[in-house]
mmCIF file of C-alpha atoms and ligand atoms in Angstrom:
data_model
loop_
_atom_site.group_PDB
_atom_site.id
_atom_site.type_symbol
_atom_site.label_atom_id
_atom_site.label_comp_id
_atom_site.label_asym_id
_atom_site.label_seq_id
_atom_site.Cartn_x
_atom_site.Cartn_y
_atom_site.Cartn_z
ATOM 1 C CA MET G 61 89.285 94.706 9.435
ATOM 2 C CA ILE G 62 92.743 93.543 10.509
ATOM 3 C CA PRO G 63 95.115 93.762 7.528
ATOM 4 C CA ARG G 64 96.563 90.412 6.554
ATOM 5 C CA VAL G 65 100.058 91.553 5.599
ATOM 6 C CA THR G 66 101.328 94.937 6.747
ATOM 7 C CA ALA G 67 104.359 96.940 5.696
ATOM 8 C CA THR G 68 105.026 99.540 8.364
ATOM 9 C CA VAL G 69 107.156 102.314 6.908
ATOM 10 C CA ASP G 70 108.939 104.450 9.484
ATOM 11 C CA LEU G 71 109.491 107.889 7.954
ATOM 12 C CA ALA G 72 111.513 108.982 11.003
ATOM 13 C CA ALA G 73 113.984 106.190 10.164
ATOM 14 C CA LEU G 74 114.063 107.415 6.552
ATOM 15 C CA ARG G 75 114.925 110.944 7.718
ATOM 16 C CA HIS G 76 117.573 109.531 10.035
ATOM 17 C CA ASN G 77 119.144 107.741 7.060
ATOM 18 C CA VAL G 78 119.243 110.992 5.076
ATOM 19 C CA ARG G 79 121.202 112.475 7.966
ATOM 20 C CA VAL G 80 123.626 109.544 7.802
ATOM 21 C CA VAL G 81 124.197 110.363 4.119
ATOM 22 C CA ARG G 82 124.884 113.980 5.106
ATOM 23 C CA GLN G 83 127.384 112.876 7.750
ATOM 24 C CA VAL G 84 129.217 110.621 5.312
ATOM 25 C CA ALA G 85 129.180 113.089 2.394
ATOM 26 C CA PRO G 86 128.843 116.523 4.030
ATOM 27 C CA ARG G 87 129.951 118.476 0.978
ATOM 28 C CA SER G 88 127.625 116.713 -1.484
ATOM 29 C CA ARG G 89 124.034 117.465 -2.382
ATOM 30 C CA ILE G 90 121.653 114.527 -2.254
ATOM 31 C CA MET G 91 119.690 113.202 -5.197
ATOM 32 C CA ALA G 92 117.505 110.623 -3.447
ATOM 33 C CA ALA G 93 116.503 107.579 -5.519
ATOM 34 C CA VAL G 94 112.740 107.069 -5.236
ATOM 35 C CA LYS G 95 112.386 105.032 -8.410
ATOM 36 C CA ALA G 96 110.509 101.724 -8.373
ATOM 37 C CA ASP G 97 107.913 103.140 -5.969
ATOM 38 C CA ALA G 98 110.698 104.249 -3.625
ATOM 39 C CA TYR G 99 112.158 100.740 -3.657
ATOM 40 C CA GLY G 100 108.729 99.355 -2.794
ATOM 41 C CA HIS G 101 108.253 101.717 0.169
ATOM 42 C CA GLY G 102 105.654 103.974 -1.507
ATOM 43 C CA ALA G 103 106.935 106.781 -3.738
ATOM 44 C CA VAL G 104 104.605 109.574 -2.665
ATOM 45 C CA PRO G 105 104.878 109.415 1.141
ATOM 46 C CA VAL G 106 108.605 108.702 0.897
ATOM 47 C CA ALA G 107 109.189 111.592 -1.526
ATOM 48 C CA ARG G 108 107.203 113.935 0.731
ATOM 49 C CA ALA G 109 109.323 112.960 3.730
ATOM 50 C CA LEU G 110 112.524 113.373 1.717
ATOM 51 C CA GLU G 111 111.383 116.782 0.480
ATOM 52 C CA ALA G 112 110.635 117.846 4.068
ATOM 53 C CA GLU G 113 114.137 116.667 5.006
ATOM 54 C CA GLY G 114 115.530 118.975 2.325
ATOM 55 C CA VAL G 115 117.129 116.628 -0.186
ATOM 56 C CA GLY G 116 118.316 118.400 -3.328
ATOM 57 C CA ALA G 117 116.538 116.222 -5.902
ATOM 58 C CA LEU G 118 114.451 113.080 -6.317
ATOM 59 C CA ALA G 119 115.492 110.473 -8.888
ATOM 60 C CA VAL G 120 112.984 108.311 -10.737
ATOM 61 C CA ALA G 121 113.522 105.924 -13.623
ATOM 62 C CA CYS G 122 110.931 107.178 -16.061
ATOM 63 C CA MET G 123 108.160 109.623 -16.902
ATOM 64 C CA GLU G 124 105.349 107.556 -15.316
ATOM 65 C CA GLU G 125 107.164 107.657 -11.985
ATOM 66 C CA ALA G 126 107.780 111.409 -12.268
ATOM 67 C CA MET G 127 104.134 112.072 -13.085
ATOM 68 C CA GLN G 128 103.014 110.056 -10.072
ATOM 69 C CA LEU G 129 104.944 112.537 -7.911
ATOM 70 C CA ARG G 130 103.694 115.582 -9.797
ATOM 71 C CA GLU G 131 100.091 114.359 -9.530
ATOM 72 C CA ALA G 132 100.613 114.136 -5.766
ATOM 73 C CA HIS G 133 101.648 117.834 -5.895
ATOM 74 C CA LEU G 134 105.322 117.273 -5.254
ATOM 75 C CA SER G 135 106.572 120.367 -6.974
ATOM 76 C CA THR G 136 109.323 121.950 -4.880
ATOM 77 C CA THR G 137 112.175 119.470 -5.161
ATOM 78 C CA PRO G 138 113.591 118.869 -8.641
ATOM 79 C CA ILE G 139 112.743 115.480 -10.128
ATOM 80 C CA THR G 140 115.324 113.739 -12.310
ATOM 81 C CA LEU G 141 114.461 111.123 -14.936
ATOM 82 C CA LEU G 142 117.429 108.755 -14.698
ATOM 83 C CA GLU G 143 116.710 107.115 -18.065
ATOM 84 C CA GLY G 144 115.643 110.379 -19.656
ATOM 85 C CA VAL G 145 112.869 110.706 -22.212
ATOM 86 C CA ILE G 146 111.938 108.281 -24.970
ATOM 87 C CA SER G 147 109.687 110.363 -27.243
ATOM 88 C CA ILE G 148 109.092 113.943 -28.315
ATOM 89 C CA GLU G 149 105.875 113.914 -26.252
ATOM 90 C CA GLU G 150 107.852 112.989 -23.165
ATOM 91 C CA ALA G 151 110.442 115.653 -23.958
ATOM 92 C CA ALA G 152 107.694 118.296 -24.197
ATOM 93 C CA LEU G 153 106.146 117.048 -20.965
ATOM 94 C CA ALA G 154 109.529 117.197 -19.246
ATOM 95 C CA VAL G 155 109.787 120.869 -20.206
ATOM 96 C CA TYR G 156 106.218 121.597 -19.093
ATOM 97 C CA GLU G 157 106.659 119.760 -15.782
ATOM 98 C CA ARG G 158 110.162 121.192 -15.209
ATOM 99 C CA LEU G 159 111.693 117.718 -14.939
ATOM 100 C CA GLN G 160 115.416 117.172 -15.201
ATOM 101 C CA VAL G 161 116.324 114.669 -17.891
ATOM 102 C CA VAL G 162 119.383 112.473 -17.971
ATOM 103 C CA VAL G 163 120.595 112.279 -21.566
ATOM 104 C CA HIS G 164 122.631 109.148 -22.202
ATOM 105 C CA ASP G 165 122.694 108.844 -25.993
ATOM 106 C CA HIS G 166 122.831 110.918 -29.170
ATOM 107 C CA TRP G 167 119.307 109.846 -30.137
ATOM 108 C CA GLN G 168 118.069 111.614 -27.007
ATOM 109 C CA ILE G 169 119.921 114.804 -27.979
ATOM 110 C CA ALA G 170 118.223 114.570 -31.377
ATOM 111 C CA LEU G 171 114.862 114.277 -29.582
ATOM 112 C CA LEU G 172 115.493 117.339 -27.437
ATOM 113 C CA GLU G 173 116.591 119.232 -30.535
ATOM 114 C CA GLN G 174 113.088 118.735 -31.965
ATOM 115 C CA LEU G 175 111.770 120.979 -29.172
ATOM 116 C CA PRO G 176 111.526 124.720 -29.876
ATOM 117 C CA ALA G 177 114.954 126.319 -29.452
ATOM 118 C CA SER G 178 113.568 128.406 -26.606
ATOM 119 C CA ALA G 179 112.403 125.323 -24.629
ATOM 120 C CA GLU G 180 113.930 125.457 -21.169
ATOM 121 C CA ILE G 181 115.003 121.954 -20.396
ATOM 122 C CA HIS G 182 117.158 120.773 -17.513
ATOM 123 C CA VAL G 183 119.776 118.350 -18.753
ATOM 124 C CA TRP G 184 122.238 115.975 -17.142
ATOM 125 C CA PHE G 185 124.682 114.176 -19.411
ATOM 126 C CA LYS G 186 125.441 110.597 -18.472
ATOM 127 C CA LEU G 187 128.941 109.349 -19.164
ATOM 128 C CA ASP G 188 129.958 105.710 -19.423
ATOM 129 C CA SER G 189 133.121 105.475 -17.336
ATOM 130 C CA GLY G 190 133.147 101.665 -17.370
ATOM 131 C CA MET G 191 129.734 100.360 -16.321
ATOM 132 C CA HIS G 192 128.882 99.807 -20.008
ATOM 133 C CA ARG G 193 125.146 100.068 -19.610
ATOM 134 C CA LEU G 194 124.037 103.649 -20.335
ATOM 135 C CA GLY G 195 126.074 106.721 -21.159
ATOM 136 C CA PHE G 196 128.212 108.489 -23.729
ATOM 137 C CA PRO G 197 131.785 107.299 -24.163
ATOM 138 C CA LEU G 198 134.158 109.572 -22.269
ATOM 139 C CA THR G 199 135.694 110.652 -25.579
ATOM 140 C CA ASP G 200 132.353 112.354 -26.417
ATOM 141 C CA VAL G 201 132.814 115.017 -23.712
ATOM 142 C CA PRO G 202 134.141 117.737 -26.095
ATOM 143 C CA ARG G 203 131.243 117.058 -28.468
ATOM 144 C CA LEU G 204 128.757 117.306 -25.593
ATOM 145 C CA VAL G 205 130.286 120.602 -24.486
ATOM 146 C CA GLU G 206 129.733 121.890 -28.036
ATOM 147 C CA THR G 207 126.122 120.639 -27.907
ATOM 148 C CA LEU G 208 125.533 122.694 -24.774
ATOM 149 C CA LYS G 209 126.985 125.794 -26.451
ATOM 150 C CA ARG G 210 124.479 125.340 -29.301
ATOM 151 C CA HIS G 211 121.544 125.310 -26.853
ATOM 152 C CA PRO G 212 121.647 128.338 -24.589
ATOM 153 C CA ALA G 213 118.070 127.676 -23.400
ATOM 154 C CA TRP G 214 119.104 124.339 -21.885
ATOM 155 C CA THR G 215 120.025 124.444 -18.192
ATOM 156 C CA PHE G 216 122.943 122.131 -17.659
ATOM 157 C CA GLN G 217 122.696 120.212 -14.386
ATOM 158 C CA GLY G 218 125.885 118.188 -14.570
ATOM 159 C CA TRP G 219 127.775 115.044 -15.519
ATOM 160 C CA ILE G 220 126.507 111.747 -14.154
ATOM 161 C CA THR G 221 128.348 108.477 -14.176
ATOM 162 C CA HIS G 222 127.523 105.184 -12.478
ATOM 163 C CA LEU G 223 129.856 102.718 -10.778
ATOM 164 C CA ALA G 224 129.727 99.032 -11.669
ATOM 165 C CA CYS G 225 131.480 97.543 -8.619
ATOM 166 C CA ALA G 226 131.178 100.126 -5.853
ATOM 167 C CA ASP G 227 130.022 97.447 -3.410
ATOM 168 C CA GLU G 228 133.379 95.648 -3.690
ATOM 169 C CA PRO G 229 135.806 97.677 -1.568
ATOM 170 C CA ASP G 230 138.880 95.908 -3.015
ATOM 171 C CA ASN G 231 137.879 96.099 -6.656
ATOM 172 C CA ALA G 232 140.249 98.303 -8.667
ATOM 173 C CA ALA G 233 137.521 98.878 -11.257
ATOM 174 C CA THR G 234 136.068 101.665 -9.106
ATOM 175 C CA PRO G 235 139.190 103.861 -8.819
ATOM 176 C CA ARG G 236 139.750 103.229 -12.539
ATOM 177 C CA GLN G 237 136.237 104.458 -13.339
ATOM 178 C CA ILE G 238 136.568 107.523 -11.103
ATOM 179 C CA ALA G 239 139.988 108.407 -12.550
ATOM 180 C CA ALA G 240 138.792 108.014 -16.153
ATOM 181 C CA TYR G 241 135.706 110.143 -15.477
ATOM 182 C CA SER G 242 137.699 112.871 -13.705
ATOM 183 C CA GLN G 243 140.321 112.887 -16.446
ATOM 184 C CA ALA G 244 137.683 113.213 -19.193
ATOM 185 C CA LEU G 245 136.143 116.164 -17.371
ATOM 186 C CA GLN G 246 139.374 117.949 -16.532
ATOM 187 C CA GLY G 247 138.842 121.660 -17.144
ATOM 188 C CA VAL G 248 135.203 121.080 -18.093
ATOM 189 C CA ALA G 249 132.567 123.048 -16.203
ATOM 190 C CA GLY G 250 129.506 121.507 -14.580
ATOM 191 C CA PRO G 251 128.588 119.630 -11.405
ATOM 192 C CA ARG G 252 129.757 116.029 -11.016
ATOM 193 C CA SER G 253 127.789 113.014 -9.758
ATOM 194 C CA ILE G 254 129.309 109.565 -9.325
ATOM 195 C CA ALA G 255 128.086 107.649 -6.306
ATOM 196 C CA ASN G 256 125.115 105.484 -5.408
ATOM 197 C CA SER G 257 124.880 104.224 -1.799
ATOM 198 C CA ALA G 258 127.821 101.834 -2.045
ATOM 199 C CA GLY G 259 129.883 104.442 -3.875
ATOM 200 C CA LEU G 260 129.390 107.123 -1.274
ATOM 201 C CA LEU G 261 129.913 104.757 1.658
ATOM 202 C CA ALA G 262 132.979 102.915 0.396
ATOM 203 C CA TRP G 263 134.742 105.403 -1.892
ATOM 204 C CA PRO G 264 135.497 108.876 -0.448
ATOM 205 C CA GLU G 265 136.688 110.119 -3.843
ATOM 206 C CA ALA G 266 133.192 109.463 -5.216
ATOM 207 C CA ARG G 267 131.634 111.992 -2.816
ATOM 208 C CA VAL G 268 131.516 114.821 -5.322
ATOM 209 C CA ASP G 269 128.954 117.596 -5.978
ATOM 210 C CA TRP G 270 125.975 115.227 -5.964
ATOM 211 C CA VAL G 271 125.534 111.773 -4.435
ATOM 212 C CA ARG G 272 122.644 109.539 -5.482
ATOM 213 C CA PRO G 273 121.761 107.207 -2.587
ATOM 214 C CA GLY G 274 118.884 104.779 -2.856
ATOM 215 C CA LEU G 275 119.176 101.582 -0.840
ATOM 216 C CA MET G 276 120.825 103.152 2.210
ATOM 217 C CA LEU G 277 117.957 105.632 2.570
ATOM 218 C CA TYR G 278 115.739 102.632 3.195
ATOM 219 C CA GLY G 279 118.101 101.439 5.911
ATOM 220 C CA ALA G 280 119.731 98.496 4.172
ATOM 221 C CA SER G 281 123.424 98.069 3.560
ATOM 222 C CA PRO G 282 124.712 97.856 -0.002
ATOM 223 C CA LEU G 283 128.035 96.466 1.234
ATOM 224 C CA PRO G 284 128.429 92.686 1.494
ATOM 225 C CA GLY G 285 129.138 91.451 5.008
ATOM 226 C CA LYS G 286 127.724 94.598 6.564
ATOM 227 C CA LEU G 287 124.212 95.262 7.844
ATOM 228 C CA GLY G 288 122.527 98.650 7.729
ATOM 229 C CA SER G 289 122.914 98.908 11.507
ATOM 230 C CA ASP G 290 126.709 98.503 11.140
ATOM 231 C CA LEU G 291 126.623 101.692 9.063
ATOM 232 C CA GLY G 292 124.405 103.611 11.503
ATOM 233 C CA LEU G 293 121.303 103.143 9.319
ATOM 234 C CA LYS G 294 117.814 102.326 10.552
ATOM 235 C CA PRO G 295 115.580 99.906 8.627
ATOM 236 C CA VAL G 296 112.568 101.777 7.315
ATOM 237 C CA LEU G 297 110.178 98.941 6.458
ATOM 238 C CA THR G 298 108.890 96.156 8.688
ATOM 239 C CA LEU G 299 106.925 93.415 6.935
ATOM 240 C CA GLN G 300 104.514 91.511 9.142
ATOM 241 C CA SER G 301 101.712 89.005 8.913
ATOM 242 C CA ARG G 302 99.951 86.738 11.402
ATOM 243 C CA LEU G 303 99.678 83.129 12.473
ATOM 244 C CA ILE G 304 96.360 81.829 11.145
ATOM 245 C CA ALA G 305 96.722 78.204 12.268
ATOM 246 C CA ILE G 306 98.848 76.060 14.566
ATOM 247 C CA ARG G 307 98.794 72.294 14.089
ATOM 248 C CA GLU G 308 100.542 69.535 16.000
ATOM 249 C CA TYR G 309 102.032 66.798 13.766
ATOM 250 C CA ASP G 310 103.619 63.444 14.524
ATOM 251 C CA ALA G 311 107.234 62.747 13.583
ATOM 252 C CA ASN G 312 107.994 62.171 9.899
ATOM 253 C CA GLU G 313 104.983 64.079 8.537
ATOM 254 C CA ALA G 314 105.695 66.037 5.324
ATOM 255 C CA ILE G 315 104.737 69.713 5.287
ATOM 256 C CA GLY G 316 103.346 71.646 2.310
ATOM 257 C CA TYR G 317 103.749 71.512 -1.471
ATOM 258 C CA GLY G 318 106.174 68.932 -2.783
ATOM 259 C CA GLN G 319 106.554 67.467 0.729
ATOM 260 C CA THR G 320 110.044 68.968 0.882
ATOM 261 C CA TRP G 321 110.335 69.028 4.686
ATOM 262 C CA ARG G 322 109.461 66.408 7.304
ATOM 263 C CA THR G 323 108.873 66.818 11.027
ATOM 264 C CA PRO G 324 111.830 65.301 12.947
ATOM 265 C CA GLU G 325 109.594 64.709 16.003
ATOM 266 C CA ARG G 326 106.056 65.443 17.196
ATOM 267 C CA MET G 327 105.882 69.236 16.954
ATOM 268 C CA PRO G 328 103.764 72.349 16.329
ATOM 269 C CA ILE G 329 103.719 73.901 12.855
ATOM 270 C CA GLY G 330 102.438 77.446 12.440
ATOM 271 C CA VAL G 331 100.788 78.675 9.259
ATOM 272 C CA VAL G 332 101.494 82.343 8.472
ATOM 273 C CA ALA G 333 99.253 84.287 6.085
ATOM 274 C CA VAL G 334 101.923 85.538 3.700
ATOM 275 C CA GLY G 335 103.318 84.077 0.507
ATOM 276 C CA TYR G 336 104.936 84.823 -2.793
ATOM 277 C CA ALA G 337 101.852 86.725 -3.929
ATOM 278 C CA ASP G 338 102.755 89.252 -1.206
ATOM 279 C CA GLY G 339 106.449 89.385 -2.052
ATOM 280 C CA VAL G 340 107.942 86.621 0.095
ATOM 281 C CA HIS G 341 110.115 84.910 -2.470
ATOM 282 C CA ARG G 342 109.223 81.328 -3.298
ATOM 283 C CA CYS G 343 112.903 80.382 -3.375
ATOM 284 C CA LEU G 344 113.346 81.104 0.363
ATOM 285 C CA PRO G 345 114.455 77.723 1.716
ATOM 286 C CA SER G 346 113.580 75.864 4.907
ATOM 287 C CA GLY G 347 115.626 77.457 7.664
ATOM 288 C CA THR G 348 114.954 81.067 6.653
ATOM 289 C CA PRO G 349 114.160 82.894 9.910
ATOM 290 C CA VAL G 350 110.980 84.773 10.787
ATOM 291 C CA ILE G 351 110.142 86.303 14.162
ATOM 292 C CA VAL G 352 107.317 85.073 16.391
ATOM 293 C CA ARG G 353 106.910 86.554 19.901
ATOM 294 C CA GLY G 354 110.403 88.008 19.746
ATOM 295 C CA SER G 355 112.086 84.686 18.804
ATOM 296 C CA ARG G 356 113.543 83.657 15.498
ATOM 297 C CA VAL G 357 111.911 80.499 14.190
ATOM 298 C CA PRO G 358 112.652 78.758 10.887
ATOM 299 C CA LEU G 359 110.417 78.611 7.858
ATOM 300 C CA VAL G 360 109.843 74.958 6.915
ATOM 301 C CA GLY G 361 108.630 73.561 3.597
ATOM 302 C CA ARG G 362 107.858 75.563 0.473
ATOM 303 C CA VAL G 363 106.630 79.133 0.344
ATOM 304 C CA SER G 364 103.208 79.009 -1.308
ATOM 305 C CA MET G 365 101.195 81.794 -2.902
ATOM 306 C CA ASP G 366 99.404 82.926 0.265
ATOM 307 C CA MET G 367 101.049 81.069 3.140
ATOM 308 C CA ILE G 368 104.253 79.878 4.713
ATOM 309 C CA THR G 369 104.724 77.244 7.410
ATOM 310 C CA VAL G 370 107.049 77.692 10.381
ATOM 311 C CA ASP G 371 108.554 75.481 13.084
ATOM 312 C CA LEU G 372 107.110 76.624 16.448
ATOM 313 C CA ARG G 373 108.977 74.182 18.725
ATOM 314 C CA THR G 374 110.925 76.961 20.437
ATOM 315 C CA VAL G 375 107.854 79.185 20.948
ATOM 316 C CA PRO G 376 105.288 76.908 22.631
ATOM 317 C CA GLN G 377 103.298 79.931 23.825
ATOM 318 C CA ALA G 378 102.653 81.076 20.214
ATOM 319 C CA ALA G 379 98.939 81.533 19.450
ATOM 320 C CA VAL G 380 96.772 82.093 16.407
ATOM 321 C CA GLY G 381 96.694 85.834 15.721
ATOM 322 C CA ASP G 382 100.296 86.447 16.794
ATOM 323 C CA ALA G 383 102.236 88.861 14.610
ATOM 324 C CA VAL G 384 105.009 87.321 12.507
ATOM 325 C CA THR G 385 107.822 89.520 11.232
ATOM 326 C CA LEU G 386 109.311 88.644 7.849
ATOM 327 C CA TRP G 387 111.887 91.417 7.972
ATOM 328 C CA GLY G 388 112.470 94.634 9.865
ATOM 329 C CA ALA G 389 114.745 96.027 12.574
ATOM 330 C CA ALA G 390 115.122 92.699 14.407
ATOM 331 C CA LEU G 391 115.577 90.702 11.200
ATOM 332 C CA PRO G 392 117.412 92.746 8.559
ATOM 333 C CA ALA G 393 116.165 92.475 4.987
ATOM 334 C CA GLU G 394 119.801 92.004 3.887
ATOM 335 C CA GLU G 395 119.936 88.814 5.949
ATOM 336 C CA VAL G 396 116.631 87.448 4.613
ATOM 337 C CA ALA G 397 117.700 88.336 1.065
ATOM 338 C CA GLY G 398 120.820 86.205 1.574
ATOM 339 C CA TYR G 399 118.616 83.129 2.059
ATOM 340 C CA ALA G 400 116.957 83.881 -1.300
ATOM 341 C CA ASN G 401 120.374 84.356 -2.901
ATOM 342 C CA THR G 402 119.474 87.932 -3.741
ATOM 343 C CA LEU G 403 119.779 91.447 -2.326
ATOM 344 C CA ALA G 404 117.531 93.605 -0.154
ATOM 345 C CA TYR G 405 116.794 95.663 -3.311
ATOM 346 C CA GLU G 406 114.844 92.759 -4.787
ATOM 347 C CA LEU G 407 112.966 91.957 -1.574
ATOM 348 C CA PHE G 408 111.849 95.588 -1.283
ATOM 349 C CA CYS G 409 110.820 95.931 -4.919
ATOM 350 C CA GLY G 410 109.015 92.578 -4.803
ATOM 351 C CA LEU G 411 106.286 93.670 -2.367
ATOM 352 C CA THR G 412 102.930 93.460 -4.092
ATOM 353 C CA GLN G 413 99.705 95.429 -4.083
ATOM 354 C CA ARG G 414 98.180 92.988 -1.624
ATOM 355 C CA VAL G 415 100.402 94.330 1.151
ATOM 356 C CA ARG G 416 98.766 97.049 3.248
ATOM 357 C CA PHE G 417 101.101 100.003 3.831
ATOM 358 C CA ARG G 418 101.077 101.979 7.064
ATOM 359 C CA TYR G 419 103.217 105.098 7.575
ATOM 360 C CA ILE G 420 104.531 106.141 10.963
ATOM 361 C CA GLY G 421 106.966 108.802 12.155
ATOM 362 C CA GLY G 422 105.754 111.337 9.592
HETATM 363 C C1 PLP O 726 121.936 105.898 -11.927
HETATM 364 C C2 PLP O 726 121.625 105.469 -10.538
HETATM 365 N N1 PLP O 726 122.031 106.230 -9.522
HETATM 366 C C3 PLP O 726 121.759 105.888 -8.238
HETATM 367 C C4 PLP O 726 121.089 104.728 -7.926
HETATM 368 C C5 PLP O 726 120.846 104.364 -6.478
HETATM 369 O O1 PLP O 726 121.540 103.186 -6.177
HETATM 370 P P1 PLP O 726 121.570 102.527 -4.737
HETATM 371 O O2 PLP O 726 120.177 102.104 -4.434
HETATM 372 O O3 PLP O 726 122.485 101.369 -4.877
HETATM 373 O O4 PLP O 726 122.052 103.562 -3.782
HETATM 374 C C6 PLP O 726 120.681 103.891 -8.953
HETATM 375 C C7 PLP O 726 119.996 102.642 -8.635
HETATM 376 O O5 PLP O 726 120.019 101.659 -9.302
HETATM 377 C C8 PLP O 726 120.948 104.283 -10.308
HETATM 378 O O6 PLP O 726 120.564 103.508 -11.336
#
């Protein structure tokens, strides 16, 4: 059976991108973000490739994601729960599974304190240096240091903070956050971790003990106006489907739901077997490019659940069965995301279970 929609994930490109992180931040250890099913790329195969490449830790959002990796026998590289635990059961499981937990609030300390005093738990403290989402206020640092002293069985992993505007190279909020964080930790022991992809690419002072790249590992740029290739990254995922029909229409015929687009002349329209139920956003407008036989052609009319329609005037040789690329090396996801007024993050995470995944370069 020929798969309808295929995501080809190039693990060699993923490993290449890890090496780019190492070049940019040679003195930092890498905590690779594999949350959200490795940004839609498939958590288990991606985590295995990252482990083989020797990253220092894998970051997931929550216990379910950590357990998916453990159940696939990923046991060598530390796994960090970025949102920490939410119940005593999860705290006990984190100890049993040797997971590292990010602790961002006093209620989580209270949870961990319900564990036996001898429980060996690996703890990061998250500090709010200005993002104002998760984290202890910086003024809590002395109190947190005292907490650690009270719990000799806890292994302290370090101090995490997160940047709100790292993707804006001229935004003074980032140096303010880094300065406030560094000041609060002056003279305080423990590894530091500040930067996501944008942070480590754009802000040298954020390349501290640990960096936490996500998006750039998958080959996309987090920096506006730059593509992954501008940063030496290789796109990891290529999304492809096929032409399942080609029809010739007279001028002024309306195409698809809502009749939002009309043929300007007699012309061929291709129907591609991919739609929003696969992860191609419905808001992508007419004009969004796809690739047929090596040429960019525009999507026309509305994206429907299972299909899109494309203008084939510039590719008269196109035939039913031809591969159609929605994004990949020749058509960066960042660029396609721009048409949907979103970011590559959301395109990646939006791929659905109907897409068939294929891994190469492993
Ligand atoms: C705390 C934390 N660190 C690191 C990352 C990785 O970010 P990025 O994919 O922008 O590199 C994320 C992602 O949202 C995060 O929440």
